[in-house]
PDB file of C-alpha atoms in Angstrom:
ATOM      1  CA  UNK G   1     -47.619 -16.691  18.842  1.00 76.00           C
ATOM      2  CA  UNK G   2     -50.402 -19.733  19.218  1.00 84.00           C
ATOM      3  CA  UNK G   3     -47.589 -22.207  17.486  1.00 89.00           C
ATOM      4  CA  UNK G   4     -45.290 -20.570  20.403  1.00 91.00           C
ATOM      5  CA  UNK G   5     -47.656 -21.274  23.322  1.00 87.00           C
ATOM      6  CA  UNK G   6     -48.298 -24.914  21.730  1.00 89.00           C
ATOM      7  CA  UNK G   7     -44.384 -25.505  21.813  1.00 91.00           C
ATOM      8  CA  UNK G   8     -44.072 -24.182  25.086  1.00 91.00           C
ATOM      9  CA  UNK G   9     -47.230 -26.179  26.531  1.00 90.00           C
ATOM     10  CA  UNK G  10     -45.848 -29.432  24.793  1.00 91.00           C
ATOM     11  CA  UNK G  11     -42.364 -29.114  25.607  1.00 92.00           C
ATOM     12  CA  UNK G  12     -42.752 -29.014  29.084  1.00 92.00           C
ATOM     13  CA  UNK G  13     -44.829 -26.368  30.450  1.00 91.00           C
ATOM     14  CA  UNK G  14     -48.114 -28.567  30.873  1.00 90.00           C
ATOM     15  CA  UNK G  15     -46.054 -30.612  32.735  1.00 92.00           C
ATOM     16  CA  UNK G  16     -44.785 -27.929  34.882  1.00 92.00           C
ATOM     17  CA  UNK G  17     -48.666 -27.284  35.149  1.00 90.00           C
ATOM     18  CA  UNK G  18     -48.875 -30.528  36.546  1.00 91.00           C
ATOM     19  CA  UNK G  19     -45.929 -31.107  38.798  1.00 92.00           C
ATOM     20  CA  UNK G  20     -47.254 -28.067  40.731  1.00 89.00           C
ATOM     21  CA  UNK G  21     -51.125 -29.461  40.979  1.00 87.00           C
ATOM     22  CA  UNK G  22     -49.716 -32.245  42.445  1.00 91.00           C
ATOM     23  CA  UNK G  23     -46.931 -30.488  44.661  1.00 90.00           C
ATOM     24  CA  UNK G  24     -49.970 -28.592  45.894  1.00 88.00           C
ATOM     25  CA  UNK G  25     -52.073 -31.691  46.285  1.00 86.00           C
ATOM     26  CA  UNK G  26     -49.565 -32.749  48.612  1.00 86.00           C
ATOM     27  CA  UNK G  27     -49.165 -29.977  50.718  1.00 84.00           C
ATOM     28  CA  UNK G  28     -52.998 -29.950  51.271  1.00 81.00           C
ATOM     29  CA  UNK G  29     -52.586 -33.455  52.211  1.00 81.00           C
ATOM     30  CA  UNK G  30     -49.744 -33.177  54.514  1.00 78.00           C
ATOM     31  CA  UNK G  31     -50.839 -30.283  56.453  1.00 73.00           C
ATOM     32  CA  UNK G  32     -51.964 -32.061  59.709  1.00 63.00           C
ATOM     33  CA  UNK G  33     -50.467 -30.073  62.407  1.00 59.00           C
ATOM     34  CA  UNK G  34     -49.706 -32.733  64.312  1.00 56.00           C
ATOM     35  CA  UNK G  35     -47.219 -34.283  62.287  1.00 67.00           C
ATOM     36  CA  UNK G  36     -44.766 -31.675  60.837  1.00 72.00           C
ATOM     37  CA  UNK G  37     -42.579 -33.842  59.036  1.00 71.00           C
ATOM     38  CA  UNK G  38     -45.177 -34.092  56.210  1.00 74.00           C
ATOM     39  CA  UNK G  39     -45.570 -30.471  55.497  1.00 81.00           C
ATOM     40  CA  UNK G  40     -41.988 -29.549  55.428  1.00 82.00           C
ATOM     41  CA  UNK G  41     -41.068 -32.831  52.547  1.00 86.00           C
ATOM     42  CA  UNK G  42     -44.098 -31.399  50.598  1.00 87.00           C
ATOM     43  CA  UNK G  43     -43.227 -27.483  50.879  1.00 89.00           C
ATOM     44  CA  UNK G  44     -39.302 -28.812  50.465  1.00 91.00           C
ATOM     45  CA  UNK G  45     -40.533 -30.141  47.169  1.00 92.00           C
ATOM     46  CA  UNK G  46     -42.926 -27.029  46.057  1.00 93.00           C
ATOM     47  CA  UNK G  47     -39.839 -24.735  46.336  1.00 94.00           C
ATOM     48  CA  UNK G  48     -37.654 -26.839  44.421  1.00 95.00           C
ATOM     49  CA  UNK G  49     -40.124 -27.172  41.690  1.00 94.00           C
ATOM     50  CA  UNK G  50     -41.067 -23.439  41.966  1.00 95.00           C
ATOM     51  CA  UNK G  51     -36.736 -22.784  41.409  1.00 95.00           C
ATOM     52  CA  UNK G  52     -36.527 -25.114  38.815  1.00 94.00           C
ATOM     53  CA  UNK G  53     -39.457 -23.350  36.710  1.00 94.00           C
ATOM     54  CA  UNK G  54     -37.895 -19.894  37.429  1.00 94.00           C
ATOM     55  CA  UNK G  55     -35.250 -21.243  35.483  1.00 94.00           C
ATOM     56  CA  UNK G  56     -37.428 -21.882  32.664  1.00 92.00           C
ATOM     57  CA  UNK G  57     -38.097 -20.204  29.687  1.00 90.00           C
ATOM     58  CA  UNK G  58     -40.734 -17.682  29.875  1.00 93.00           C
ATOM     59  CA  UNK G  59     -44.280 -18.415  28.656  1.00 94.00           C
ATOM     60  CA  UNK G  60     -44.450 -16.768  24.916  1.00 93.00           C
ATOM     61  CA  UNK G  61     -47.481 -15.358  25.507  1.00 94.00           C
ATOM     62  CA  UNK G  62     -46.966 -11.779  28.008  1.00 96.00           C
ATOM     63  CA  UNK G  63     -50.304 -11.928  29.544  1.00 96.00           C
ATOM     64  CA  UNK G  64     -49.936 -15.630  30.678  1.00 95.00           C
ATOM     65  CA  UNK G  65     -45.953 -14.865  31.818  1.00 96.00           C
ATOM     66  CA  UNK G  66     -46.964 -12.145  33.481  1.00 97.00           C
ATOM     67  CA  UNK G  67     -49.753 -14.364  35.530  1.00 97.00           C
ATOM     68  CA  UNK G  68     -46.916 -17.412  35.849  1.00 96.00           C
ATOM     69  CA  UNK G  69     -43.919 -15.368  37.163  1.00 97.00           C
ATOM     70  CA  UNK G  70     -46.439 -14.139  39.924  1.00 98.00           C
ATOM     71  CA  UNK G  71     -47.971 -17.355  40.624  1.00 96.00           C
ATOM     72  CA  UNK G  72     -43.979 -18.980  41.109  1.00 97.00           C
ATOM     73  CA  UNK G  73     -43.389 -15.830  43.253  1.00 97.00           C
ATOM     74  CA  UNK G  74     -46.237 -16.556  45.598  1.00 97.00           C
ATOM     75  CA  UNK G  75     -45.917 -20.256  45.763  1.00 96.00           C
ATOM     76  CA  UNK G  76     -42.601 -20.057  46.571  1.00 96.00           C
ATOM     77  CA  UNK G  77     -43.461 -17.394  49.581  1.00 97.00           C
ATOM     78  CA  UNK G  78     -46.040 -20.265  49.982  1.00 95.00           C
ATOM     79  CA  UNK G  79     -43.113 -22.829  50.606  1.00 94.00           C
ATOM     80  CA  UNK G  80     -41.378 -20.700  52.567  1.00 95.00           C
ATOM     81  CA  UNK G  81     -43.868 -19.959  54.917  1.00 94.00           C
ATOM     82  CA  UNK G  82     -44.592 -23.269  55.037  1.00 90.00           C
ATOM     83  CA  UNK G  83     -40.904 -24.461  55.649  1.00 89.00           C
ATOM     84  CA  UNK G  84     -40.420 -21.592  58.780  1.00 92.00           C
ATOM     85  CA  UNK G  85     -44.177 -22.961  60.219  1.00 88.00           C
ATOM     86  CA  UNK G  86     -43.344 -26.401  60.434  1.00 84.00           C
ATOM     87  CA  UNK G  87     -39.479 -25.882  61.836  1.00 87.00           C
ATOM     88  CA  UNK G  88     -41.166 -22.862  64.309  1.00 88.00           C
ATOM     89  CA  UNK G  89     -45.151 -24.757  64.964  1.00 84.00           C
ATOM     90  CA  UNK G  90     -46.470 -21.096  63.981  1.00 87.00           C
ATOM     91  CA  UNK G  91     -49.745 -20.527  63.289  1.00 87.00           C
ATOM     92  CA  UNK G  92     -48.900 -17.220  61.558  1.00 93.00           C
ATOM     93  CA  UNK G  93     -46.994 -19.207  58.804  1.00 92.00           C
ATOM     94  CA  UNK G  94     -49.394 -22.005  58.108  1.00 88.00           C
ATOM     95  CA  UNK G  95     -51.981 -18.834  57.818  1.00 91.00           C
ATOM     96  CA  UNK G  96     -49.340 -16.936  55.725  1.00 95.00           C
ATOM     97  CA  UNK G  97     -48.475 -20.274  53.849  1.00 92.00           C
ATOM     98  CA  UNK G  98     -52.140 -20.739  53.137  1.00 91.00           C
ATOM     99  CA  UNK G  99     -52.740 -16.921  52.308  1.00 95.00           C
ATOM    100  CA  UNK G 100     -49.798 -16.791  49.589  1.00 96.00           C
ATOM    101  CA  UNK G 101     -50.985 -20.479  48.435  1.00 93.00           C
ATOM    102  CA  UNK G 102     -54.542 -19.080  47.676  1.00 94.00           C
ATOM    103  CA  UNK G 103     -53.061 -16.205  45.792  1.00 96.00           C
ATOM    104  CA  UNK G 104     -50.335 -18.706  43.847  1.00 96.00           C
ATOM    105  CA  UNK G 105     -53.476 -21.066  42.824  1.00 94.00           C
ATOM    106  CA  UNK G 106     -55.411 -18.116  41.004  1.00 96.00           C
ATOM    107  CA  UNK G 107     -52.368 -17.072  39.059  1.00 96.00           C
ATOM    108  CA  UNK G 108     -51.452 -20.152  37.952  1.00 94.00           C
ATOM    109  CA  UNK G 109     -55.694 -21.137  37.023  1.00 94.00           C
ATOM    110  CA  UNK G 110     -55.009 -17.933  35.046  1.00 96.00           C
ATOM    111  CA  UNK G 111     -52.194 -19.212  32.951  1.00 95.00           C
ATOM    112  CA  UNK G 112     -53.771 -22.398  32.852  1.00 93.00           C
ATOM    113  CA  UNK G 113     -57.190 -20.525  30.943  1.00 94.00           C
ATOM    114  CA  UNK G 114     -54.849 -18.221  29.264  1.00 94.00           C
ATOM    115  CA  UNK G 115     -53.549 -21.497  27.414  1.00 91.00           C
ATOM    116  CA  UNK G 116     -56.523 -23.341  27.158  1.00 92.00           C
ATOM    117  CA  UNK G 117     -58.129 -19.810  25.505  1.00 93.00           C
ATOM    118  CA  UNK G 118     -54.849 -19.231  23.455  1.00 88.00           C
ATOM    119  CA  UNK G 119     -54.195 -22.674  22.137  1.00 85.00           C
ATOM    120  CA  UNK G 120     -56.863 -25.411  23.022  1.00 84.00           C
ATOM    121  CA  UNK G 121     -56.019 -28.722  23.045  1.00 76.00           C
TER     122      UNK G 121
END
């Protein structure tokens, strides 16, 4: 299973580990409410990646799939709440967005040590 979780982490899925810190980076950063462009580019983004890794192949390791399919499931409420706050100016998504964000970031710090615990690098 480690030689697994080392193919999956090298072919791609650190990446994936990536792309998302930085999707979330920039969602963090464009979250001023008074521009509402810059939060819907960045959440537009998030959900894309969040599709594209739902098409992925599952993590070989149950424990940290189980953690990653719920971290993609919350991020991508995350995105959508997002999305709807900055068409709608709701505080109740951005809070939501935030909420489901928060959630998303712990599963996917729990993959993240899963791997690093499972297969150092």
């Amino acid at each position: 299973m480690v030689d697994q979780l080392i193919e999956w982490r090298d072919g791609g899925g650190s990446e994936t580990l990536d792309t998302f810190l930085q999707d979330l980076t920039a969602v963090d950063k464009a979250s001023d409410p008074v521009d509402l462009d810059g939060p819907r580019d960045a959440c537009a983004d998030l959900a894309a990646h969040v599709e594209t890794a739902q098409l992925e192949d599952p993590i070989p390791d149950k424990t940290a799939n189980n953690s990653w399919k719920l971290a993609l499931e919350h991020l991508a409420a995350s995105a959508t709440a997002c999305t709807n706050g900055a068409v709608s100016e709701s505080q109740d998504d951005f809070d939501l967005m935030a909420s489901e964000m928060d959630i998303g970031i712990r599963h996917m710090t729990a993959v993240s040590d899963r791997l690093g615990e499972l297969a150092p690098k």
